PDB file of C-alpha atoms in Angstrom:
ATOM      1  CA  MET A1398      -6.901  11.467  -6.272  1.00  0.00           C
ATOM      2  CA  LEU A1399      -9.721   9.157  -5.213  1.00  0.00           C
ATOM      3  CA  PHE A1400      -9.244   9.876  -1.539  1.00  0.00           C
ATOM      4  CA  VAL A1401     -10.765  13.331  -1.855  1.00  0.00           C
ATOM      5  CA  LEU A1402     -14.172  11.715  -2.400  1.00  0.00           C
ATOM      6  CA  ASP A1403     -16.356  11.985   0.688  1.00  0.00           C
ATOM      7  CA  GLU A1404     -17.402   8.331   0.413  1.00  0.00           C
ATOM      8  CA  LEU A1405     -13.785   7.243   0.891  1.00  0.00           C
ATOM      9  CA  ARG A1406     -12.889   9.462   3.842  1.00  0.00           C
ATOM     10  CA  GLU A1407     -12.442   6.471   6.189  1.00  0.00           C
ATOM     11  CA  ALA A1408     -10.984   4.048   3.647  1.00  0.00           C
ATOM     12  CA  VAL A1409      -7.580   2.489   4.211  1.00  0.00           C
ATOM     13  CA  LEU A1410      -5.133   2.155   1.341  1.00  0.00           C
ATOM     14  CA  LEU A1411      -2.914  -0.830   0.601  1.00  0.00           C
ATOM     15  CA  VAL A1412      -0.500  -0.592  -2.318  1.00  0.00           C
ATOM     16  CA  PHE A1413       1.272  -3.717  -3.528  1.00  0.00           C
ATOM     17  CA  ALA A1414       4.668  -2.796  -4.986  1.00  0.00           C
ATOM     18  CA  ASN A1415       4.959  -5.873  -7.167  1.00  0.00           C
ATOM     19  CA  LYS A1416       7.844  -7.291  -9.200  1.00  0.00           C
ATOM     20  CA  GLN A1417      10.366  -6.548  -6.471  1.00  0.00           C
ATOM     21  CA  ASP A1418      12.414  -9.489  -7.745  1.00  0.00           C
ATOM     22  CA  LEU A1419      13.405  -7.498 -10.836  1.00  0.00           C
ATOM     23  CA  PRO A1420      16.634  -5.481 -10.785  1.00  0.00           C
ATOM     24  CA  ASN A1421      14.940  -2.292 -11.993  1.00  0.00           C
ATOM     25  CA  ALA A1422      12.037  -2.455  -9.518  1.00  0.00           C
ATOM     26  CA  MET A1423      11.144   0.833  -7.869  1.00  0.00           C
ATOM     27  CA  ALA A1424      11.960   0.911  -4.169  1.00  0.00           C
ATOM     28  CA  VAL A1425       9.026   1.147  -1.777  1.00  0.00           C
ATOM     29  CA  SER A1426      10.252   4.531  -0.534  1.00  0.00           C
ATOM     30  CA  ASP A1427      10.454   5.859  -4.098  1.00  0.00           C
ATOM     31  CA  LEU A1428       6.967   4.566  -4.894  1.00  0.00           C
ATOM     32  CA  THR A1429       5.642   6.166  -1.721  1.00  0.00           C
ATOM     33  CA  ASP A1430       7.147   9.480  -2.813  1.00  0.00           C
ATOM     34  CA  LYS A1431       5.852   9.183  -6.395  1.00  0.00           C
ATOM     35  CA  LEU A1432       2.328   8.485  -5.164  1.00  0.00           C
ATOM     36  CA  GLY A1433       2.512  11.335  -2.658  1.00  0.00           C
ATOM     37  CA  LEU A1434       1.300   9.139   0.164  1.00  0.00           C
ATOM     38  CA  GLN A1435       2.891  11.314   2.845  1.00  0.00           C
ATOM     39  CA  SER A1436       0.305  13.964   1.978  1.00  0.00           C
ATOM     40  CA  LEU A1437      -2.439  11.579   3.137  1.00  0.00           C
ATOM     41  CA  ARG A1438      -1.811  12.504   6.764  1.00  0.00           C
ATOM     42  CA  SER A1439      -5.335  11.727   7.940  1.00  0.00           C
ATOM     43  CA  ARG A1440      -5.409   8.403   6.090  1.00  0.00           C
ATOM     44  CA  VAL A1441      -4.118   4.985   7.037  1.00  0.00           C
ATOM     45  CA  TRP A1442      -1.975   3.567   4.240  1.00  0.00           C
ATOM     46  CA  HIS A1443       0.712   0.957   3.687  1.00  0.00           C
ATOM     47  CA  VAL A1444       2.982   0.025   0.798  1.00  0.00           C
ATOM     48  CA  GLN A1445       3.931  -3.651   0.716  1.00  0.00           C
ATOM     49  CA  ALA A1446       6.822  -4.918  -1.394  1.00  0.00           C
ATOM     50  CA  THR A1447       5.751  -8.062  -3.242  1.00  0.00           C
ATOM     51  CA  CYS A1448       6.785 -10.636  -5.775  1.00  0.00           C
ATOM     52  CA  ALA A1449       3.620 -12.405  -6.876  1.00  0.00           C
ATOM     53  CA  THR A1450       5.437 -15.183  -8.727  1.00  0.00           C
ATOM     54  CA  GLN A1451       7.279 -16.141  -5.536  1.00  0.00           C
ATOM     55  CA  GLY A1452       4.397 -15.254  -3.247  1.00  0.00           C
ATOM     56  CA  THR A1453       6.479 -12.949  -1.073  1.00  0.00           C
ATOM     57  CA  GLY A1454       4.792 -10.011   0.580  1.00  0.00           C
ATOM     58  CA  LEU A1455       1.248 -10.940  -0.414  1.00  0.00           C
ATOM     59  CA  TYR A1456       0.188 -12.418   2.908  1.00  0.00           C
ATOM     60  CA  GLU A1457       1.956  -9.655   4.821  1.00  0.00           C
ATOM     61  CA  GLY A1458      -0.011  -7.011   2.930  1.00  0.00           C
ATOM     62  CA  LEU A1459      -3.300  -8.814   3.413  1.00  0.00           C
ATOM     63  CA  ASP A1460      -2.517  -9.316   7.110  1.00  0.00           C
ATOM     64  CA  TRP A1461      -1.929  -5.579   7.450  1.00  0.00           C
ATOM     65  CA  LEU A1462      -5.240  -4.863   5.707  1.00  0.00           C
ATOM     66  CA  SER A1463      -7.108  -7.371   7.851  1.00  0.00           C
ATOM     67  CA  ASN A1464      -5.663  -5.874  11.038  1.00  0.00           C
ATOM     68  CA  GLU A1465      -6.589  -2.346   9.977  1.00  0.00           C
ATOM     69  CA  LEU A1466     -10.136  -3.328   9.056  1.00  0.00           C
ATOM     70  CA  SER A1467     -10.625  -5.205  12.329  1.00  0.00           C
ATOM     71  CA  LYS A1468      -9.863  -1.967  14.216  1.00  0.00           C
ATOM     72  CA  ARG A1469     -12.988  -0.371  12.730  1.00  0.00           C
TER      73      ARG A1469
END
């Protein structure tokens, strides 16, 4: 995984779980499990459900990222 690189030790991670409007979309909790994000205990991460065609979740994810970066 990229987060083992020393250059990224303080990087935050934002994952957009897109296409949440589709009936077979993977739930955010399932995606979190599949990506093994719980193992990134020393990292700040967030998974944001989105539907790009409707614009839902995009601003929320970017707001989260902006808030996290402003803390640094």
